[in-house]
Amino acid sequence: MKEFKFEIVKKSSEVNLARVGKITTPHGEILTPCFVPVGTKASVKGLQVSDLLDIGAQSVLANTYHLYLQPGKDRVEKNGGFPKMMSWVNNEKKILPSWTDSGGFQVLSLGAAYGTGVTKIATSSLIPSLSPKEKGAVQKNPLAKIDEEGVTFKSIIDGSLHRFTPEISMQIQHSLGADIFFAFDECTSPLATYEYQISAMERTHLWALRCILEHKRLGVSNATGAQQALFGVVQGSGYTDLREQSAKFMASLDFDGYGIGGSFTKSDIKRDVSIATSNLPENKPRHLLGMGEDPIDIFEGVEAGIDTFDCVSPTRLGRHGSIYTENGRVDLTQSKYKDNFNKITTDVKSPLFPFTYSYLSHLFRSKEMLGAILASKHNLYFLISLTSNIRQSILEDRFVKFKKDFCGKYYAKLTV
């Protein structure tokens, strides 16, 4: 019997789509809304599992593409799955909930958008300034090439040639052993043409059907012996008609939950996500793939009916000297922080509570690895705590006020 279910604990009395929920997996519960730290290679960069437990992480997400290349799916499987391999366990040594992505994002980052500097997000001001060639995201030498059956790509490690299909992605993810994983999809560039977005969406839909069949054929994970949950991925880029069409198609299939994937225009994220979630089953969880760098994205995602988020940005920003504060994001490498002796935070639970801006600035300027570790841990704590507080605000019918108070302070001009 599949040990996976989703329960809506409470719907917001203030915002139509927002809700509090609980996801049950073979390895425990995830209370939602929830921010999921990304452990790309079965490791959240710079942090130990004890650090993740300290800051309230409920689950982690690993990257299928990277674990496939190194150390390889067979080694991960022989380790008992990536959660066991990285000792993702609680204080009672019980394995905790986990996720893997499908590898589909590499279709964007190594394929059509390779070399453009474009990720999942494009600003409205960027797109008109690009040439027709750039808008079509046409590349002469992408590291990944797409056809109707799958994707052929070159390893970023040694340049060797590899192939992902929906079936191969399912096989890899079964070996990786996460509780929740995603159907193989094509994540397009936000610069791709409307015509290409249609063909990519239709290809994603066909791949979804193949993923379901292969997942059922494989049965339980050989790594863990547990039945895994499969989420379908809604595509359609920034086009409302395509988002609606994709969501309705995915809703008709036998998925355990849904990811909202693909590319967005920054100003239209809430609109596009709302269109998708409004056409998905209410009784199944929804995950916003690779989003959550900016607190407003989490607020608007929750308002649009999103339950869980993941993003690599908190640790990436931390490694480069940027931290979240209640007054906005701070770049500690700026010279003005060298002699700022104010405490960074009054939150006693934050990993940065004892420290001043001056001290953290010193760590980065002297290239002490402790700076990146502390900043990464703090940034994850900040977003995990934010989603937990959002959850509580919905339970207490004060979400709108909480959003107004938080954003009013966070997005005001920095004063420190």
CSV table of C-alpha atoms in Angstrom, one decimal:
chain,number,residue,atom,x,y,z
A,1,MET,CA,0.0,0.0,0.0
A,2,LYS,CA,1.3,3.4,-0.9
A,3,GLU,CA,2.3,5.4,2.2
A,4,PHE,CA,1.6,8.8,0.7
A,5,LYS,CA,-1.3,11.2,1.2
A,6,PHE,CA,-2.1,14.9,1.4
A,7,GLU,CA,-4.4,16.5,3.9
A,8,ILE,CA,-5.7,20.0,3.8
A,9,VAL,CA,-5.6,21.2,7.5
A,10,LYS,CA,-7.1,24.6,6.9
A,11,LYS,CA,-8.0,26.9,3.9
A,12,SER,CA,-7.3,30.5,4.3
A,13,SER,CA,-10.2,32.7,5.3
A,14,GLU,CA,-8.6,35.7,3.6
A,15,VAL,CA,-7.0,34.4,0.4
A,16,ASN,CA,-8.9,32.0,-1.9
A,17,LEU,CA,-6.2,29.5,-2.9
A,18,ALA,CA,-3.9,29.6,0.2
A,19,ARG,CA,-4.0,26.7,2.5
A,20,VAL,CA,-2.2,24.8,5.3
A,21,GLY,CA,-1.6,21.1,4.7
A,22,LYS,CA,0.2,18.0,5.6
A,23,ILE,CA,2.0,15.6,3.3
A,24,THR,CA,2.6,12.1,4.6
A,25,THR,CA,5.4,10.0,3.1
A,26,PRO,CA,7.0,6.6,4.0
A,27,HIS,CA,9.6,8.5,6.0
A,28,GLY,CA,7.5,11.1,7.9
A,29,GLU,CA,5.3,14.1,7.5
A,30,ILE,CA,5.9,17.5,5.8
A,31,LEU,CA,3.8,20.4,7.2
A,32,THR,CA,3.0,22.9,4.5
A,33,PRO,CA,3.6,25.6,3.4
A,34,CYS,CA,7.2,24.4,3.5
A,35,PHE,CA,10.5,25.5,2.0
A,36,VAL,CA,12.7,22.6,1.0
A,37,PRO,CA,16.5,23.0,1.0
A,38,VAL,CA,18.3,21.7,-2.1
A,39,GLY,CA,21.0,19.1,-1.6
A,40,THR,CA,22.1,19.0,-5.2
A,41,LYS,CA,24.7,16.1,-4.9
A,42,ALA,CA,23.2,14.6,-1.7
A,43,SER,CA,24.8,17.5,0.2
A,44,VAL,CA,23.5,20.9,1.1
A,45,LYS,CA,26.6,22.9,0.4
A,46,GLY,CA,28.6,23.7,3.5
A,47,LEU,CA,26.1,22.2,5.9
A,48,GLN,CA,25.8,19.0,7.9
A,49,VAL,CA,22.5,17.2,8.5
A,50,SER,CA,22.7,18.4,12.1
A,51,ASP,CA,22.7,22.0,10.8
A,52,LEU,CA,19.6,21.3,8.7
A,53,LEU,CA,17.8,19.8,11.7
A,54,ASP,CA,18.8,22.8,13.8
A,55,ILE,CA,17.1,25.3,11.4
A,56,GLY,CA,13.9,23.3,11.0
A,57,ALA,CA,14.3,21.6,7.7
A,58,GLN,CA,11.6,19.0,7.2
A,59,SER,CA,12.9,17.5,3.9
A,60,VAL,CA,15.6,17.9,1.3
A,61,LEU,CA,15.7,17.7,-2.5
A,62,ALA,CA,18.5,16.3,-4.6
A,63,ASN,CA,19.4,16.7,-8.2
A,64,THR,CA,18.8,13.7,-10.6
A,65,TYR,CA,21.2,15.0,-13.3
A,66,HIS,CA,24.1,15.6,-11.0
A,67,LEU,CA,23.7,12.3,-9.0
A,68,TYR,CA,23.4,10.4,-12.2
A,69,LEU,CA,26.8,11.8,-13.4
A,70,GLN,CA,28.4,11.5,-10.0
A,71,PRO,CA,28.6,9.0,-8.2
A,72,GLY,CA,26.1,7.3,-10.5
A,73,LYS,CA,22.6,5.8,-9.8
A,74,ASP,CA,23.9,2.3,-9.0
A,75,ARG,CA,26.2,3.5,-6.3
A,76,VAL,CA,23.4,5.6,-4.8
A,77,GLU,CA,21.1,2.6,-4.9
A,78,LYS,CA,23.7,0.4,-3.2
A,79,ASN,CA,24.0,3.0,-0.5
A,80,GLY,CA,20.2,2.6,0.2
A,81,GLY,CA,19.2,5.8,-1.6
A,82,PHE,CA,20.5,9.3,-1.4
A,83,PRO,CA,18.8,10.1,2.0
A,84,LYS,CA,20.5,7.2,3.7
A,85,MET,CA,23.7,7.9,1.9
A,86,MET,CA,23.9,11.4,3.2
A,87,SER,CA,22.5,10.3,6.6
A,88,TRP,CA,19.4,12.4,6.3
A,89,VAL,CA,18.0,11.2,9.6
A,90,ASN,CA,16.5,12.6,12.7
A,91,ASN,CA,17.8,12.3,16.2
A,92,GLU,CA,16.2,8.9,16.5
A,93,LYS,CA,18.2,7.9,13.4
A,94,LYS,CA,15.1,7.5,11.3
A,95,ILE,CA,15.2,8.6,7.6
A,96,LEU,CA,13.4,11.8,6.9
A,97,PRO,CA,11.2,12.8,3.8
A,98,SER,CA,13.1,13.5,0.6
A,99,TRP,CA,12.6,14.6,-3.0
A,100,THR,CA,14.4,14.4,-6.4
A,101,ASP,CA,13.8,16.5,-9.5
A,102,SER,CA,13.6,14.9,-12.9
A,103,GLY,CA,16.7,16.3,-14.7
A,104,GLY,CA,14.4,18.3,-17.0
A,105,PHE,CA,15.7,21.7,-15.9
A,106,GLN,CA,19.1,20.8,-17.6
A,107,VAL,CA,17.1,20.9,-20.8
A,108,LEU,CA,16.9,24.7,-20.3
A,109,SER,CA,20.2,25.4,-18.6
A,110,LEU,CA,22.3,23.3,-21.0
A,111,GLY,CA,20.1,23.4,-24.0
A,112,ALA,CA,18.1,26.1,-25.7
A,113,ALA,CA,19.1,28.8,-23.2
A,114,TYR,CA,22.7,27.8,-22.9
A,115,GLY,CA,24.9,30.9,-23.3
A,116,THR,CA,22.1,33.5,-23.1
A,117,GLY,CA,22.5,34.1,-19.4
A,118,VAL,CA,18.8,33.4,-19.0
A,119,THR,CA,17.4,31.1,-16.3
A,120,LYS,CA,13.7,30.3,-15.4
A,121,ILE,CA,13.0,34.0,-14.9
A,122,ALA,CA,13.0,36.8,-17.4
A,123,THR,CA,12.0,40.4,-16.6
A,124,SER,CA,9.5,42.2,-18.8
A,125,SER,CA,12.1,44.8,-19.6
A,126,LEU,CA,14.6,42.2,-20.8
A,127,ILE,CA,12.6,40.4,-23.5
A,128,PRO,CA,11.8,43.4,-25.8
A,129,SER,CA,15.5,44.3,-25.9
A,130,LEU,CA,16.6,41.0,-27.3
A,131,SER,CA,17.0,40.2,-31.0
A,132,PRO,CA,14.7,37.8,-32.7
A,133,LYS,CA,17.4,35.2,-32.6
A,134,GLU,CA,17.8,35.6,-28.8
A,135,LYS,CA,14.0,35.6,-28.3
A,136,GLY,CA,13.9,32.3,-30.1
A,137,ALA,CA,16.8,31.1,-27.9
A,138,VAL,CA,18.5,29.6,-30.9
A,139,GLN,CA,22.0,28.2,-30.0
A,140,LYS,CA,24.6,26.8,-32.3
A,141,ASN,CA,26.3,24.5,-29.8
A,142,PRO,CA,24.0,23.7,-26.9
A,143,LEU,CA,25.2,21.0,-24.4
A,144,ALA,CA,21.8,19.4,-24.7
A,145,LYS,CA,19.7,18.5,-27.7
A,146,ILE,CA,16.0,17.6,-27.5
A,147,ASP,CA,14.0,15.3,-29.7
A,148,GLU,CA,10.5,13.7,-29.3
A,149,GLU,CA,11.9,10.7,-27.4
A,150,GLY,CA,14.2,12.5,-24.9
A,151,VAL,CA,17.3,14.6,-24.5
A,152,THR,CA,20.9,13.9,-25.5
A,153,PHE,CA,23.5,15.9,-23.5
A,154,LYS,CA,27.1,16.2,-22.7
A,155,SER,CA,28.4,15.8,-19.2
A,156,ILE,CA,29.6,19.0,-17.6
A,157,ILE,CA,32.3,16.9,-15.9
A,158,ASP,CA,34.1,15.3,-18.8
A,159,GLY,CA,32.1,16.1,-22.0
A,160,SER,CA,30.9,12.5,-22.4
A,161,LEU,CA,27.6,11.9,-24.2
A,162,HIS,CA,24.5,10.8,-22.3
A,163,ARG,CA,20.8,10.3,-22.9
A,164,PHE,CA,17.7,11.0,-20.8
A,165,THR,CA,14.3,9.7,-21.7
A,166,PRO,CA,11.2,9.7,-19.5
A,167,GLU,CA,11.8,6.0,-18.8
A,168,ILE,CA,15.5,6.6,-18.0
A,169,SER,CA,14.6,9.4,-15.6
A,170,MET,CA,12.1,7.2,-13.8
A,171,GLN,CA,14.7,4.4,-13.5
A,172,ILE,CA,17.3,6.8,-12.1
A,173,GLN,CA,14.9,8.3,-9.6
A,174,HIS,CA,13.8,4.9,-8.4
A,175,SER,CA,17.5,4.2,-7.7
A,176,LEU,CA,18.0,7.5,-5.9
A,177,GLY,CA,15.2,6.5,-3.5
A,178,ALA,CA,13.5,9.8,-2.7
A,179,ASP,CA,9.9,9.7,-1.3
A,180,ILE,CA,8.7,12.2,-3.9
A,181,PHE,CA,10.0,12.7,-7.4
A,182,PHE,CA,9.0,14.4,-10.7
A,183,ALA,CA,8.0,13.3,-14.2
A,184,PHE,CA,10.5,14.2,-16.9
A,185,ASP,CA,9.6,17.4,-18.6
A,186,GLU,CA,11.0,20.1,-20.9
A,187,CYS,CA,11.7,23.3,-19.0
A,188,THR,CA,11.8,25.9,-21.7
A,189,SER,CA,13.5,29.3,-21.8
A,190,PRO,CA,11.3,32.3,-21.2
A,191,LEU,CA,12.7,33.7,-24.4
A,192,ALA,CA,11.5,30.8,-26.6
A,193,THR,CA,8.7,31.6,-29.1
A,194,TYR,CA,5.1,30.8,-28.5
A,195,GLU,CA,5.2,28.1,-31.2
A,196,TYR,CA,8.1,26.4,-29.5
A,197,GLN,CA,6.3,26.7,-26.1
A,198,ILE,CA,3.4,24.8,-27.6
A,199,SER,CA,5.6,22.0,-28.9
A,200,ALA,CA,7.6,21.7,-25.7
A,201,MET,CA,4.4,21.5,-23.6
A,202,GLU,CA,2.9,18.8,-25.8
A,203,ARG,CA,6.2,16.9,-25.6
A,204,THR,CA,6.1,17.2,-21.8
A,205,HIS,CA,2.5,15.8,-21.8
A,206,LEU,CA,3.5,12.8,-23.9
A,207,TRP,CA,6.5,12.2,-21.6
A,208,ALA,CA,4.2,12.4,-18.6
A,209,LEU,CA,2.2,9.5,-19.9
A,210,ARG,CA,5.4,7.5,-20.4
A,211,CYS,CA,6.7,8.4,-16.9
A,212,ILE,CA,3.5,7.0,-15.3
A,213,LEU,CA,3.7,3.8,-17.2
A,214,GLU,CA,7.4,3.3,-16.3
A,215,HIS,CA,6.9,4.2,-12.7
A,216,LYS,CA,4.1,1.6,-12.4
A,217,ARG,CA,6.3,-1.0,-14.1
A,218,LEU,CA,9.2,-0.4,-11.8
A,219,GLY,CA,7.1,-0.7,-8.6
A,220,VAL,CA,8.8,0.1,-5.3
A,221,SER,CA,12.2,1.7,-5.1
A,222,ASN,CA,15.0,-0.9,-5.1
A,223,ALA,CA,17.0,1.4,-2.9
A,224,THR,CA,14.5,1.7,-0.1
A,225,GLY,CA,11.8,-0.9,-0.7
A,226,ALA,CA,9.2,1.8,-0.4
A,227,GLN,CA,6.6,3.0,-2.9
A,228,GLN,CA,7.4,6.5,-4.2
A,229,ALA,CA,5.1,9.3,-5.1
A,230,LEU,CA,5.2,10.7,-8.6
A,231,PHE,CA,4.4,14.4,-9.4
A,232,GLY,CA,3.5,15.6,-12.8
A,233,VAL,CA,4.9,18.9,-14.0
A,234,VAL,CA,2.7,21.8,-15.5
A,235,GLN,CA,4.4,23.8,-18.2
A,236,GLY,CA,3.3,26.6,-20.6
A,237,SER,CA,5.8,29.3,-19.8
A,238,GLY,CA,4.3,32.8,-19.4
A,239,TYR,CA,1.2,32.1,-21.6
A,240,THR,CA,-2.0,31.9,-19.7
A,241,ASP,CA,-3.8,29.7,-22.3
A,242,LEU,CA,-0.9,27.2,-22.3
A,243,ARG,CA,-0.7,27.1,-18.5
A,244,GLU,CA,-4.5,26.4,-18.3
A,245,GLN,CA,-4.2,23.7,-21.0
A,246,SER,CA,-1.2,22.0,-19.4
A,247,ALA,CA,-2.8,22.0,-15.9
A,248,LYS,CA,-6.0,20.5,-17.1
A,249,PHE,CA,-4.1,17.8,-19.0
A,250,MET,CA,-1.9,16.9,-16.0
A,251,ALA,CA,-5.0,17.0,-13.7
A,252,SER,CA,-6.5,14.2,-15.8
A,253,LEU,CA,-3.6,11.9,-15.2
A,254,ASP,CA,-2.9,9.6,-12.2
A,255,PHE,CA,-0.3,11.7,-10.4
A,256,ASP,CA,0.2,11.9,-6.6
A,257,GLY,CA,0.8,15.6,-6.8
A,258,TYR,CA,2.0,18.4,-9.1
A,259,GLY,CA,5.0,20.6,-9.8
A,260,ILE,CA,4.6,24.0,-11.4
A,261,GLY,CA,7.6,24.2,-13.7
A,262,GLY,CA,8.9,26.1,-16.6
A,263,SER,CA,9.8,29.7,-17.1
A,264,PHE,CA,8.1,32.9,-16.0
A,265,THR,CA,8.2,36.6,-16.4
A,266,LYS,CA,8.9,38.0,-12.9
A,267,SER,CA,5.9,40.3,-12.8
A,268,ASP,CA,3.5,37.5,-13.9
A,269,ILE,CA,4.5,34.6,-11.6
A,270,LYS,CA,1.5,34.9,-9.3
A,271,ARG,CA,-0.9,35.1,-12.3
A,272,ASP,CA,0.6,32.1,-14.1
A,273,VAL,CA,0.8,29.9,-11.0
A,274,SER,CA,-2.7,30.8,-10.0
A,275,ILE,CA,-4.0,29.7,-13.4
A,276,ALA,CA,-2.2,26.4,-13.0
A,277,THR,CA,-3.3,25.6,-9.5
A,278,SER,CA,-6.9,26.6,-10.1
A,279,ASN,CA,-7.1,23.8,-12.7
A,280,LEU,CA,-5.4,21.2,-10.5
A,281,PRO,CA,-7.1,18.8,-8.0
A,282,GLU,CA,-7.5,20.6,-4.7
A,283,ASN,CA,-6.8,17.4,-2.7
A,284,LYS,CA,-3.2,16.9,-4.1
A,285,PRO,CA,-0.1,18.9,-3.2
A,286,ARG,CA,1.5,21.5,-5.4
A,287,HIS,CA,5.2,22.3,-5.6
A,288,LEU,CA,6.8,25.4,-7.2
A,289,LEU,CA,10.0,24.0,-8.8
A,290,GLY,CA,13.2,26.0,-8.3
A,291,MET,CA,11.5,29.1,-6.9
A,292,GLY,CA,11.9,30.9,-3.6
A,293,GLU,CA,14.9,33.2,-3.9
A,294,ASP,CA,12.8,36.3,-3.1
A,295,PRO,CA,10.4,36.3,-0.1
A,296,ILE,CA,7.7,37.8,-2.2
A,297,ASP,CA,7.8,34.8,-4.4
A,298,ILE,CA,6.9,32.6,-1.4
A,299,PHE,CA,4.1,34.9,-0.3
A,300,GLU,CA,2.6,35.0,-3.8
A,301,GLY,CA,3.2,31.3,-4.3
A,302,VAL,CA,1.2,30.5,-1.2
A,303,GLU,CA,-1.5,32.9,-2.3
A,304,ALA,CA,-1.6,31.0,-5.6
A,305,GLY,CA,-2.2,27.7,-3.8
A,306,ILE,CA,1.4,26.4,-3.6
A,307,ASP,CA,2.3,24.1,-0.8
A,308,THR,CA,6.0,23.5,-1.1
A,309,PHE,CA,9.0,25.4,-2.6
A,310,ASP,CA,12.7,24.6,-3.4
A,311,CYS,CA,15.5,26.9,-4.5
A,312,VAL,CA,19.3,26.8,-4.6
A,313,SER,CA,19.6,30.6,-4.1
A,314,PRO,CA,19.8,30.8,-0.3
A,315,THR,CA,23.0,28.8,-0.1
A,316,ARG,CA,24.4,30.3,-3.4
A,317,LEU,CA,23.8,33.8,-2.1
A,318,GLY,CA,25.3,32.9,1.3
A,319,ARG,CA,28.5,31.5,-0.3
A,320,HIS,CA,28.9,34.8,-2.1
A,321,GLY,CA,28.4,37.0,0.9
A,322,SER,CA,24.7,38.0,0.7
A,323,ILE,CA,22.2,37.4,3.6
A,324,TYR,CA,18.5,37.9,4.2
A,325,THR,CA,17.6,40.3,7.0
A,326,GLU,CA,14.3,41.6,8.2
A,327,ASN,CA,15.2,44.8,6.5
A,328,GLY,CA,16.0,43.2,3.1
A,329,ARG,CA,19.0,41.5,1.5
A,330,VAL,CA,22.5,42.6,2.5
A,331,ASP,CA,25.7,42.2,0.6
A,332,LEU,CA,28.3,41.8,3.3
A,333,THR,CA,31.2,42.3,0.8
A,334,GLN,CA,30.3,46.0,0.5
A,335,SER,CA,32.9,48.1,2.3
A,336,LYS,CA,30.3,49.9,4.5
A,337,TYR,CA,29.9,46.7,6.6
A,338,LYS,CA,33.5,46.6,7.7
A,339,ASP,CA,32.8,49.0,10.5
A,340,ASN,CA,29.2,48.2,11.2
A,341,PHE,CA,29.2,46.8,14.7
A,342,ASN,CA,25.4,46.3,14.9
A,343,LYS,CA,24.1,42.8,15.5
A,344,ILE,CA,22.8,41.2,12.3
A,345,THR,CA,19.6,39.9,13.9
A,346,THR,CA,17.7,39.9,17.1
A,347,ASP,CA,16.3,36.4,16.4
A,348,VAL,CA,18.0,34.2,19.0
A,349,LYS,CA,17.4,31.0,16.9
A,350,SER,CA,19.3,32.4,13.9
A,351,PRO,CA,22.8,31.0,13.2
A,352,LEU,CA,23.9,34.6,13.0
A,353,PHE,CA,22.4,35.8,16.3
A,354,PRO,CA,25.6,36.4,18.2
A,355,PHE,CA,27.4,38.2,15.3
A,356,THR,CA,27.9,41.7,14.0
A,357,TYR,CA,27.9,42.8,10.3
A,358,SER,CA,31.6,43.7,10.9
A,359,TYR,CA,32.5,40.2,11.9
A,360,LEU,CA,30.7,38.5,9.0
A,361,SER,CA,32.2,41.1,6.6
A,362,HIS,CA,35.6,40.2,8.0
A,363,LEU,CA,35.1,36.4,7.4
A,364,PHE,CA,34.3,37.0,3.7
A,365,ARG,CA,37.0,39.5,3.2
A,366,SER,CA,39.6,37.1,4.7
A,367,LYS,CA,38.1,34.2,2.7
A,368,GLU,CA,37.4,32.2,5.9
A,369,MET,CA,35.0,29.3,5.0
A,370,LEU,CA,33.1,29.9,8.2
A,371,GLY,CA,31.5,33.0,6.6
A,372,ALA,CA,29.9,31.1,3.8
A,373,ILE,CA,28.8,28.3,6.1
A,374,LEU,CA,27.1,30.7,8.6
A,375,ALA,CA,25.5,32.8,5.8
A,376,SER,CA,24.2,29.7,4.0
A,377,LYS,CA,22.8,28.3,7.2
A,378,HIS,CA,21.2,31.6,8.1
A,379,ASN,CA,19.6,32.1,4.7
A,380,LEU,CA,18.0,28.7,4.8
A,381,TYR,CA,16.8,29.3,8.3
A,382,PHE,CA,15.3,32.6,7.2
A,383,LEU,CA,13.2,31.1,4.4
A,384,ILE,CA,12.3,28.0,6.4
A,385,SER,CA,11.1,30.2,9.2
A,386,LEU,CA,9.3,32.5,6.8
A,387,THR,CA,7.2,29.7,5.4
A,388,SER,CA,6.6,28.3,8.9
A,389,ASN,CA,5.4,31.7,10.0
A,390,ILE,CA,3.2,32.0,6.9
A,391,ARG,CA,1.7,28.6,7.8
A,392,GLN,CA,0.9,29.9,11.3
A,393,SER,CA,-0.6,33.1,10.0
A,394,ILE,CA,-3.0,31.2,7.9
A,395,LEU,CA,-4.0,29.0,10.8
A,396,GLU,CA,-4.6,32.2,12.8
A,397,ASP,CA,-6.5,34.1,10.0
A,398,ARG,CA,-3.9,36.9,9.8
A,399,PHE,CA,-2.0,36.1,6.6
A,400,VAL,CA,-2.8,39.4,4.9
A,401,LYS,CA,-1.5,41.4,7.9
A,402,PHE,CA,1.6,39.2,8.2
A,403,LYS,CA,2.4,39.7,4.5
A,404,LYS,CA,1.9,43.5,4.7
A,405,ASP,CA,4.0,43.8,7.9
A,406,PHE,CA,6.8,41.6,6.6
A,407,CYS,CA,7.1,43.0,3.1
A,408,GLY,CA,6.7,46.6,4.4
A,409,LYS,CA,9.8,46.1,6.4
A,410,TYR,CA,11.8,43.8,4.1
A,411,TYR,CA,11.3,45.9,0.9
A,412,ALA,CA,11.8,49.3,2.6
A,413,LYS,CA,15.1,51.1,2.0
A,414,LEU,CA,18.0,49.5,4.0
A,415,THR,CA,18.9,51.5,7.0
A,416,VAL,CA,21.7,49.4,8.6
